[in-house]
Amino acid sequence: MREVAGGGRIGGYVNRLGYLPRWLLLGVVIGVIAGLGAVVFYLALDYSTRLLLGHLGGYDIPEAVGDGGDPGSAGFQRPWAIPLIACTGALVSAWLIARFAPEAEGHGTDDAIEAVHTDPRRIRGRAIVVKTVASALTIGSGGSGGREGPAAQISAGFGSLLTRRLDLSDDDGRIAVSLGIGAGIGAIFGAPLGGAVLAASIGYRKDFDYTVLVPGFIASAAAYAVFGSILGFDPLFGHVAADFRFDHAALLLWFVVLGVLSAGVGYLYARTFYGIRAVTADLPGGRIVKPALGGLAVGLLGLALPQVLSSGYGWAQKATVTDTLMALPLWLVLVVPFAKILATGLSIGTGGSGGIFGPGVVIGAFVGAALWRLGEAVDAPGLPESPGVFVVVGMMACFGSVAHVPLAVLLMVAEMTGSFSVVPGAMVAVGLAYLLITRTDVSIYAAQRMDRESAAAERARRGAGGDS
């Protein structure tokens, strides 16, 4: 009699494969789905943004070079409509989540990380659909969020589905979900190398899962190939600081300052985000009302500071160029990082749906831009001629430190900006910012475990409790 293993014949076949052929096969499959999922969400978000903010609100948000490079509207045609649209988008998004998939609330990456550590089979298929639609509505209506969270949850959810259908072991399931996180984020940002490293490091604050790295190369490359073949391979922010050369050691002092500032702002970002989430949980009102009120507040804030609306990548792009950065008042450049922190907390921390990586990149970009503007105002010695290098390194240091994934974010931003020439200085800023953050107990991803050893001990305790 022919014996059929758990997961059917296909599952039995996959489970009998050796390490290399198994992860070559699963890595390609997860990568292809991650790339397609990223394409679907990118197009859904683009359509909702053009419909809600563009057509109904009469406001076109600035776009990064890789998104088309539209400079955006000079002002609001119907300013009264912006808060109403942001409120309504958040309201409908929150209703969908509460009605169909409560686990799709928030930024999504934490739920995927938690699946890695607790049960890689736990992510439901419906959560993927709800997350896609809800995030497109939240961000497309002006909510401050990033597109990486939904992309990660889509592909991590597929990794979870494969784990169930093929009856993969728990260890293989954890790798599959981790691959989904890295491949999804790497695809939608056009950063496959960074996505692979992210897959191996995002689950831990002080560790790195080397078993995920090689499969991560396969999955992220496949996802990038699929996404780029459909939507293009250009870096999200074009080639920023492409002519920068690290040619004198005095520049290191600027990167030291930028690293310290980035750590401080990153710390504030995490504290504010989780502070707003904690306060919101204690306030009266249901899971639908609170995100709607948060959306209304962001819409009102956006009338004064349009930089906080939606993803903000186009404004980060403007900050990389001297002419467009100098066109912004100095006070505005200084305020934007803090306003974006507040807007992200109000949009996602209240229960809305969207990523927190993207806003972190924009926050870091304006930290770098603010430092350059202050240095330029006093004619400080050793200041680079263009703000682009500070903007890029600020992106890396601010989020890479508070997310406890410094190497992954350094690589991702270098790929997103085509700016590998800034890496020597970035290593100083990112390394210092990360060391400062590790002196605290703060992380933007609450589901991260300290290291692999503590995560394994937690699973052992859970298993012993289940057996008793």
Short mmCIF file of C-alpha atoms in Angstrom, two decimals:
data_model
loop_
_atom_site.label_atom_id
_atom_site.label_comp_id
_atom_site.label_asym_id
_atom_site.label_seq_id
_atom_site.Cartn_x
_atom_site.Cartn_y
_atom_site.Cartn_z
CA MET A 1 0.00 0.00 0.00
CA ARG A 2 1.33 3.45 -0.91
CA GLU A 3 1.76 5.66 2.18
CA VAL A 4 0.67 9.27 1.90
CA ALA A 5 2.45 11.61 4.30
CA GLY A 6 0.75 14.48 6.09
CA GLY A 7 0.04 17.31 3.66
CA GLY A 8 -0.81 14.94 0.82
CA ARG A 9 1.51 13.66 -1.84
CA ILE A 10 2.93 17.11 -2.60
CA GLY A 11 3.58 17.75 1.08
CA GLY A 12 5.17 14.35 1.47
CA TYR A 13 7.40 14.98 -1.54
CA VAL A 14 8.50 18.42 -0.28
CA ASN A 15 9.21 17.13 3.22
CA ARG A 16 11.38 14.32 1.88
CA LEU A 17 13.57 16.68 -0.13
CA GLY A 18 16.99 17.65 1.13
CA TYR A 19 17.66 21.12 2.50
CA LEU A 20 18.89 22.69 -0.74
CA PRO A 21 16.20 21.41 -3.16
CA ARG A 22 13.44 21.97 -0.57
CA TRP A 23 14.31 25.61 0.00
CA LEU A 24 15.08 26.24 -3.63
CA LEU A 25 11.54 25.11 -4.43
CA LEU A 26 9.79 26.77 -1.48
CA GLY A 27 11.90 29.92 -1.76
CA VAL A 28 10.94 30.43 -5.40
CA VAL A 29 7.25 29.74 -4.71
CA ILE A 30 7.13 32.09 -1.72
CA GLY A 31 9.07 34.72 -3.66
CA VAL A 32 6.76 34.61 -6.67
CA ILE A 33 3.69 35.00 -4.48
CA ALA A 34 5.39 37.75 -2.47
CA GLY A 35 6.15 39.62 -5.69
CA LEU A 36 2.62 39.24 -7.01
CA GLY A 37 1.16 40.22 -3.65
CA ALA A 38 3.32 43.33 -3.58
CA VAL A 39 2.14 44.23 -7.08
CA VAL A 40 -1.52 43.80 -6.11
CA PHE A 41 -1.17 45.95 -3.02
CA TYR A 42 0.90 48.59 -4.81
CA LEU A 43 -1.76 48.96 -7.50
CA ALA A 44 -4.61 48.92 -4.97
CA LEU A 45 -2.93 51.65 -2.94
CA ASP A 46 -2.12 53.72 -6.04
CA TYR A 47 -5.74 53.51 -7.22
CA SER A 48 -7.23 54.35 -3.82
CA THR A 49 -4.87 57.31 -3.36
CA ARG A 50 -5.71 58.76 -6.76
CA LEU A 51 -9.42 58.23 -6.21
CA LEU A 52 -9.74 59.41 -2.61
CA LEU A 53 -7.15 62.16 -2.18
CA GLY A 54 -6.76 62.99 -5.87
CA HIS A 55 -10.26 62.86 -7.36
CA LEU A 56 -12.43 63.46 -4.28
CA GLY A 57 -10.03 65.62 -2.30
CA GLY A 58 -8.48 67.52 -5.18
CA TYR A 59 -4.98 66.96 -3.84
CA ASP A 60 -2.18 65.03 -5.55
CA ILE A 61 0.50 63.86 -3.13
CA PRO A 62 4.14 64.18 -4.26
CA GLU A 63 5.64 60.93 -5.51
CA ALA A 64 9.09 59.45 -5.25
CA VAL A 65 10.99 59.01 -8.51
CA GLY A 66 10.29 55.28 -8.62
CA ASP A 67 6.55 55.91 -8.20
CA GLY A 68 6.40 58.32 -11.13
CA GLY A 69 7.98 61.47 -9.73
CA ASP A 70 4.82 63.63 -9.72
CA PRO A 71 5.74 66.83 -7.81
CA GLY A 72 2.24 66.94 -6.35
CA SER A 73 -0.27 69.74 -5.92
CA ALA A 74 0.82 73.21 -4.87
CA GLY A 75 -2.09 73.38 -2.42
CA PHE A 76 -5.50 71.97 -1.55
CA GLN A 77 -8.34 72.54 -4.00
CA ARG A 78 -10.95 71.39 -1.46
CA PRO A 79 -9.30 71.67 1.97
CA TRP A 80 -12.57 70.95 3.77
CA ALA A 81 -12.67 67.51 2.12
CA ILE A 82 -9.29 66.24 3.33
CA PRO A 83 -10.24 65.60 6.99
CA LEU A 84 -13.56 64.06 5.92
CA ILE A 85 -11.84 61.71 3.46
CA ALA A 86 -9.19 60.67 6.00
CA CYS A 87 -11.90 60.05 8.61
CA THR A 88 -14.13 58.08 6.23
CA GLY A 89 -11.26 55.97 4.87
CA ALA A 90 -10.18 55.08 8.41
CA LEU A 91 -13.79 54.36 9.39
CA VAL A 92 -14.43 51.91 6.54
CA SER A 93 -11.03 50.29 7.05
CA ALA A 94 -11.70 49.81 10.77
CA TRP A 95 -15.15 48.34 10.07
CA LEU A 96 -13.70 45.79 7.65
CA ILE A 97 -11.07 44.76 10.19
CA ALA A 98 -13.50 44.51 13.10
CA ARG A 99 -16.04 42.59 11.03
CA PHE A 100 -13.84 40.12 9.16
CA ALA A 101 -10.28 39.90 10.57
CA PRO A 102 -9.44 41.64 13.86
CA GLU A 103 -5.84 40.42 13.59
CA ALA A 104 -5.35 42.70 10.56
CA GLU A 105 -5.42 45.73 12.86
CA GLY A 106 -2.26 47.80 13.17
CA HIS A 107 0.90 47.54 11.12
CA GLY A 108 0.81 43.77 10.45
CA THR A 109 4.51 43.02 10.75
CA ASP A 110 4.21 42.27 14.46
CA ASP A 111 1.51 39.69 13.76
CA ALA A 112 3.78 37.98 11.24
CA ILE A 113 6.72 38.02 13.69
CA GLU A 114 4.49 36.57 16.40
CA ALA A 115 3.53 33.76 14.01
CA VAL A 116 7.21 32.95 13.56
CA HIS A 117 7.69 32.60 17.31
CA THR A 118 4.44 30.94 18.35
CA ASP A 119 2.61 29.19 15.52
CA PRO A 120 3.65 29.55 11.86
CA ARG A 121 0.24 28.11 10.87
CA ARG A 122 -1.77 30.85 12.57
CA ILE A 123 -2.16 33.50 9.82
CA ARG A 124 -5.61 33.15 8.27
CA GLY A 125 -6.19 33.61 4.55
CA ARG A 126 -8.94 36.15 5.12
CA ALA A 127 -6.54 38.36 7.09
CA ILE A 128 -4.46 38.77 3.92
CA VAL A 129 -7.44 40.04 1.91
CA VAL A 130 -8.71 42.30 4.66
CA LYS A 131 -5.24 43.71 5.30
CA THR A 132 -4.83 44.57 1.62
CA VAL A 133 -8.13 46.41 1.32
CA ALA A 134 -8.03 48.06 4.74
CA SER A 135 -4.48 49.36 4.32
CA ALA A 136 -5.22 50.71 0.84
CA LEU A 137 -8.17 52.62 2.32
CA THR A 138 -6.26 53.91 5.35
CA ILE A 139 -3.17 55.11 3.48
CA GLY A 140 -5.02 56.07 0.29
CA SER A 141 -7.30 58.40 2.25
CA GLY A 142 -4.36 60.20 3.83
CA GLY A 143 -3.49 58.04 6.84
CA SER A 144 0.20 58.05 7.73
CA GLY A 145 1.38 54.51 7.06
CA GLY A 146 3.76 52.50 4.93
CA ARG A 147 3.03 49.91 2.31
CA GLU A 148 5.53 47.36 3.63
CA GLY A 149 3.32 46.06 6.48
CA PRO A 150 0.53 44.83 4.19
CA ALA A 151 3.08 43.44 1.71
CA ALA A 152 4.79 41.53 4.52
CA GLN A 153 1.53 40.15 5.86
CA ILE A 154 0.40 39.00 2.41
CA SER A 155 3.55 36.97 1.76
CA ALA A 156 3.96 35.84 5.38
CA GLY A 157 0.36 34.66 5.22
CA PHE A 158 1.20 32.61 2.16
CA GLY A 159 4.15 31.10 4.03
CA SER A 160 1.72 30.21 6.80
CA LEU A 161 -0.67 28.68 4.26
CA LEU A 162 2.14 26.56 2.82
CA THR A 163 3.02 25.39 6.31
CA ARG A 164 -0.54 24.18 6.85
CA ARG A 165 -1.14 22.68 3.42
CA LEU A 166 2.20 20.91 3.10
CA ASP A 167 2.34 19.95 6.77
CA LEU A 168 5.80 21.46 7.16
CA SER A 169 7.59 21.06 10.45
CA ASP A 170 7.46 23.97 12.89
CA ASP A 171 11.09 24.81 12.12
CA ASP A 172 10.44 24.89 8.38
CA GLY A 173 7.22 26.83 8.97
CA ARG A 174 9.10 29.51 10.87
CA ILE A 175 11.53 29.83 7.97
CA ALA A 176 8.66 30.01 5.46
CA VAL A 177 6.89 32.83 7.32
CA SER A 178 10.19 34.70 7.83
CA LEU A 179 10.88 34.44 4.11
CA GLY A 180 7.47 35.91 3.42
CA ILE A 181 8.18 38.92 5.63
CA GLY A 182 11.53 39.66 4.01
CA ALA A 183 10.50 38.92 0.42
CA GLY A 184 7.33 41.01 0.65
CA ILE A 185 9.07 44.05 2.09
CA GLY A 186 12.09 43.63 -0.20
CA ALA A 187 9.86 43.40 -3.26
CA ILE A 188 7.69 46.43 -2.62
CA PHE A 189 10.74 48.57 -1.83
CA GLY A 190 12.88 47.12 -4.63
CA ALA A 191 15.49 45.98 -2.11
CA PRO A 192 16.07 42.23 -2.44
CA LEU A 193 19.39 42.01 -0.58
CA GLY A 194 18.06 44.02 2.34
CA GLY A 195 14.87 41.95 2.30
CA ALA A 196 16.83 38.71 2.62
CA VAL A 197 18.84 40.04 5.56
CA LEU A 198 15.65 41.43 7.10
CA ALA A 199 14.03 37.98 6.96
CA ALA A 200 16.88 36.57 9.05
CA SER A 201 17.03 39.38 11.60
CA ILE A 202 13.58 40.93 12.11
CA GLY A 203 12.45 38.33 14.64
CA TYR A 204 15.12 39.23 17.20
CA ARG A 205 16.53 42.28 18.93
CA LYS A 206 20.03 40.90 19.42
CA ASP A 207 20.35 37.89 17.15
CA PHE A 208 20.36 36.66 13.58
CA ASP A 209 18.82 33.43 12.24
CA TYR A 210 21.40 32.18 9.76
CA THR A 211 19.10 29.29 8.67
CA VAL A 212 16.83 31.86 7.00
CA LEU A 213 19.53 33.78 5.13
CA VAL A 214 20.22 31.52 2.13
CA PRO A 215 16.54 30.68 1.50
CA GLY A 216 15.97 34.42 1.93
CA PHE A 217 18.30 35.17 -0.99
CA ILE A 218 16.21 32.90 -3.20
CA ALA A 219 12.82 34.17 -2.07
CA SER A 220 13.76 37.86 -2.17
CA ALA A 221 15.39 37.58 -5.59
CA ALA A 222 12.31 35.84 -6.99
CA ALA A 223 9.98 38.44 -5.44
CA TYR A 224 12.08 41.31 -6.78
CA ALA A 225 12.15 39.76 -10.26
CA VAL A 226 8.35 39.40 -10.34
CA PHE A 227 7.64 42.86 -8.94
CA GLY A 228 10.20 44.57 -11.16
CA SER A 229 9.08 42.74 -14.30
CA ILE A 230 5.60 44.21 -13.85
CA LEU A 231 6.23 47.64 -12.31
CA GLY A 232 9.87 48.37 -13.12
CA PHE A 233 13.28 47.94 -11.51
CA ASP A 234 14.15 51.59 -10.83
CA PRO A 235 15.09 52.37 -7.20
CA LEU A 236 12.24 53.95 -5.24
CA PHE A 237 14.11 57.23 -4.71
CA GLY A 238 16.22 57.08 -7.86
CA HIS A 239 19.98 57.53 -7.45
CA VAL A 240 20.49 59.85 -4.50
CA ALA A 241 23.97 61.10 -3.60
CA ALA A 242 25.35 59.06 -6.49
CA ASP A 243 28.32 61.44 -6.82
CA PHE A 244 29.12 61.45 -3.10
CA ARG A 245 32.62 60.33 -2.20
CA PHE A 246 33.86 59.71 1.31
CA ASP A 247 37.10 61.64 0.85
CA HIS A 248 37.96 63.16 4.25
CA ALA A 249 37.76 61.81 7.78
CA ALA A 250 36.15 64.98 9.19
CA LEU A 251 32.89 63.79 7.67
CA LEU A 252 32.75 61.12 10.36
CA LEU A 253 31.97 63.80 12.94
CA TRP A 254 28.81 64.72 11.05
CA PHE A 255 27.78 61.07 10.91
CA VAL A 256 28.35 60.76 14.66
CA VAL A 257 25.99 63.68 15.25
CA LEU A 258 23.45 62.24 12.82
CA GLY A 259 23.62 58.86 14.56
CA VAL A 260 22.91 60.41 17.97
CA LEU A 261 20.01 62.47 16.63
CA SER A 262 18.58 59.48 14.76
CA ALA A 263 18.67 57.32 17.89
CA GLY A 264 16.84 59.99 19.87
CA VAL A 265 14.14 60.50 17.27
CA GLY A 266 13.79 56.74 16.72
CA TYR A 267 13.35 56.27 20.47
CA LEU A 268 10.67 58.97 20.47
CA TYR A 269 8.96 57.31 17.50
CA ALA A 270 8.58 53.97 19.27
CA ARG A 271 7.59 55.51 22.61
CA THR A 272 5.01 57.78 20.99
CA PHE A 273 3.54 55.03 18.83
CA TYR A 274 3.02 52.60 21.69
CA GLY A 275 2.01 55.42 24.03
CA ILE A 276 -0.79 56.44 21.69
CA ARG A 277 -1.82 52.80 21.32
CA ALA A 278 -1.97 52.35 25.11
CA VAL A 279 -3.91 55.58 25.68
CA THR A 280 -6.31 54.75 22.85
CA ALA A 281 -7.04 51.33 24.33
CA ASP A 282 -8.19 53.00 27.57
CA LEU A 283 -10.43 55.59 25.91
CA PRO A 284 -14.16 55.06 25.41
CA GLY A 285 -15.37 54.12 21.95
CA GLY A 286 -15.20 50.98 19.88
CA ARG A 287 -12.64 49.56 17.48
CA ILE A 288 -14.30 51.44 14.64
CA VAL A 289 -14.75 54.86 16.20
CA LYS A 290 -11.19 55.31 17.50
CA PRO A 291 -9.38 54.85 14.14
CA ALA A 292 -11.97 57.13 12.50
CA LEU A 293 -11.25 59.88 15.03
CA GLY A 294 -7.53 59.29 14.51
CA GLY A 295 -8.04 59.67 10.77
CA LEU A 296 -9.94 62.92 11.31
CA ALA A 297 -7.11 64.27 13.45
CA VAL A 298 -4.52 63.34 10.81
CA GLY A 299 -6.60 65.00 8.11
CA LEU A 300 -6.75 68.21 10.12
CA LEU A 301 -3.03 68.06 10.83
CA GLY A 302 -2.41 67.46 7.14
CA LEU A 303 -4.03 70.77 6.22
CA ALA A 304 -1.21 72.56 8.05
CA LEU A 305 1.51 69.99 7.28
CA PRO A 306 0.71 68.02 4.10
CA GLN A 307 3.99 66.12 4.58
CA VAL A 308 2.24 63.87 7.14
CA LEU A 309 -0.42 62.62 4.73
CA SER A 310 -0.21 59.12 3.27
CA SER A 311 3.21 57.51 2.78
CA GLY A 312 5.24 60.73 2.49
CA TYR A 313 7.83 59.20 0.14
CA GLY A 314 7.50 62.09 -2.29
CA TRP A 315 8.37 64.58 0.44
CA ALA A 316 11.39 62.49 1.41
CA GLN A 317 12.39 62.66 -2.26
CA LYS A 318 12.13 66.45 -2.19
CA ALA A 319 14.38 66.53 0.86
CA THR A 320 17.21 64.86 -1.09
CA VAL A 321 17.55 67.78 -3.54
CA THR A 322 19.02 71.11 -2.49
CA ASP A 323 16.59 73.31 -4.45
CA THR A 324 13.39 71.64 -3.26
CA LEU A 325 14.64 71.30 0.32
CA MET A 326 15.66 74.98 0.47
CA ALA A 327 12.20 75.92 -0.79
CA LEU A 328 10.75 74.58 2.48
CA PRO A 329 10.90 76.87 5.53
CA LEU A 330 13.48 75.80 8.10
CA TRP A 331 10.86 75.54 10.85
CA LEU A 332 8.88 73.13 8.68
CA VAL A 333 11.86 70.85 8.08
CA LEU A 334 12.51 70.77 11.83
CA VAL A 335 8.88 70.01 12.69
CA VAL A 336 8.13 67.32 10.09
CA PRO A 337 9.82 64.38 11.91
CA PHE A 338 7.75 64.99 15.03
CA ALA A 339 4.55 65.66 13.12
CA LYS A 340 5.03 62.44 11.14
CA ILE A 341 5.57 60.52 14.39
CA LEU A 342 2.31 61.92 15.78
CA ALA A 343 0.40 61.27 12.55
CA THR A 344 1.59 57.65 12.36
CA GLY A 345 0.50 57.04 15.94
CA LEU A 346 -2.91 58.57 15.24
CA SER A 347 -3.32 56.56 12.02
CA ILE A 348 -1.94 53.14 12.96
CA GLY A 349 -1.66 53.24 16.75
CA THR A 350 -5.39 53.90 17.12
CA GLY A 351 -6.20 50.70 15.21
CA GLY A 352 -5.80 51.72 11.57
CA SER A 353 -4.05 49.52 9.04
CA GLY A 354 -0.68 50.23 7.45
CA GLY A 355 3.04 49.78 7.90
CA ILE A 356 5.40 51.63 10.24
CA PHE A 357 8.62 51.05 8.27
CA GLY A 358 7.69 53.59 5.59
CA PRO A 359 6.93 56.43 8.03
CA GLY A 360 10.16 55.59 9.85
CA VAL A 361 12.07 56.13 6.61
CA VAL A 362 10.40 59.52 6.06
CA ILE A 363 11.04 60.53 9.68
CA GLY A 364 14.71 59.63 9.34
CA ALA A 365 14.94 61.45 6.01
CA PHE A 366 13.83 64.71 7.60
CA VAL A 367 16.14 64.22 10.59
CA GLY A 368 19.00 64.16 8.08
CA ALA A 369 17.53 67.07 6.13
CA ALA A 370 17.12 69.13 9.31
CA LEU A 371 20.75 68.57 10.31
CA TRP A 372 21.95 69.61 6.85
CA ARG A 373 19.75 72.73 6.86
CA LEU A 374 21.05 73.78 10.28
CA GLY A 375 24.63 73.21 9.18
CA GLU A 376 24.04 75.14 5.97
CA ALA A 377 22.47 78.05 7.87
CA VAL A 378 25.65 78.59 9.92
CA ASP A 379 28.04 77.66 7.09
CA ALA A 380 29.41 74.76 9.14
CA PRO A 381 32.74 73.31 7.98
CA GLY A 382 32.87 69.90 6.32
CA LEU A 383 29.17 69.91 5.39
CA PRO A 384 28.40 67.95 2.17
CA GLU A 385 27.33 70.14 -0.74
CA SER A 386 24.01 68.30 -1.13
CA PRO A 387 21.57 67.15 1.59
CA GLY A 388 21.09 63.81 -0.14
CA VAL A 389 23.76 61.96 1.83
CA PHE A 390 22.35 63.10 5.20
CA VAL A 391 18.82 62.23 4.12
CA VAL A 392 19.84 58.72 3.08
CA VAL A 393 21.87 58.04 6.21
CA GLY A 394 19.09 59.47 8.38
CA MET A 395 16.69 56.97 6.82
CA MET A 396 19.08 54.15 7.67
CA ALA A 397 20.00 55.19 11.19
CA CYS A 398 16.61 56.26 12.51
CA PHE A 399 14.60 53.17 11.63
CA GLY A 400 17.43 50.64 11.50
CA SER A 401 18.25 51.36 15.14
CA VAL A 402 14.77 51.37 16.65
CA ALA A 403 13.73 48.29 14.65
CA HIS A 404 16.90 46.45 15.80
CA VAL A 405 17.73 45.53 12.21
CA PRO A 406 20.61 47.92 11.42
CA LEU A 407 22.30 45.88 8.69
CA ALA A 408 19.05 45.04 6.92
CA VAL A 409 17.81 48.64 6.85
CA LEU A 410 21.24 49.96 5.83
CA LEU A 411 21.20 47.64 2.83
CA MET A 412 17.54 48.29 2.00
CA VAL A 413 17.90 52.07 1.99
CA ALA A 414 21.10 51.82 -0.06
CA GLU A 415 19.13 49.81 -2.62
CA MET A 416 16.08 52.12 -2.46
CA THR A 417 18.27 55.17 -3.11
CA GLY A 418 21.01 53.67 -5.30
CA SER A 419 23.45 55.11 -2.76
CA PHE A 420 25.99 52.49 -1.82
CA SER A 421 28.68 55.19 -1.83
CA VAL A 422 27.37 56.49 1.52
CA VAL A 423 27.90 53.13 3.28
CA PRO A 424 31.24 54.00 5.01
CA GLY A 425 29.71 57.00 6.77
CA ALA A 426 26.40 55.25 7.26
CA MET A 427 28.13 52.46 9.16
CA VAL A 428 29.17 54.99 11.79
CA ALA A 429 25.76 56.63 12.11
CA VAL A 430 23.75 53.40 12.02
CA GLY A 431 26.12 51.57 14.35
CA LEU A 432 26.12 54.38 16.91
CA ALA A 433 22.34 54.81 16.75
CA TYR A 434 21.84 51.08 17.24
CA LEU A 435 24.23 50.92 20.19
CA LEU A 436 22.38 53.79 21.85
CA ILE A 437 18.98 52.15 21.32
CA THR A 438 20.20 48.85 22.74
CA ARG A 439 20.84 50.69 26.00
CA THR A 440 17.05 50.94 26.32
CA ASP A 441 14.23 48.42 26.22
CA VAL A 442 12.61 50.04 23.20
CA SER A 443 11.77 48.44 19.85
CA ILE A 444 9.28 49.49 17.20
CA TYR A 445 8.39 45.79 16.78
CA ALA A 446 6.90 44.58 20.06
CA ALA A 447 6.78 40.92 18.94
CA GLN A 448 10.56 40.62 18.60
CA ARG A 449 12.28 38.21 21.00
CA MET A 450 15.66 38.97 22.50
CA ASP A 451 17.50 36.10 20.77
CA ARG A 452 17.06 32.59 19.39
CA GLU A 453 17.88 30.97 22.72
CA SER A 454 15.16 32.82 24.62
CA ALA A 455 12.67 32.17 21.80
CA ALA A 456 13.45 28.44 21.89
CA ALA A 457 13.07 28.37 25.69
CA GLU A 458 9.69 30.08 25.36
CA ARG A 459 8.52 27.45 22.87
CA ALA A 460 9.75 24.68 25.14
CA ARG A 461 7.80 26.11 28.08
CA ARG A 462 4.70 26.44 25.94
CA GLY A 463 5.08 22.84 24.74
CA ALA A 464 5.56 21.55 28.28
CA GLY A 465 2.48 23.43 29.39
CA GLY A 466 0.47 21.92 26.55
CA ASP A 467 1.60 18.41 27.47
CA SER A 468 0.77 18.73 31.13
#
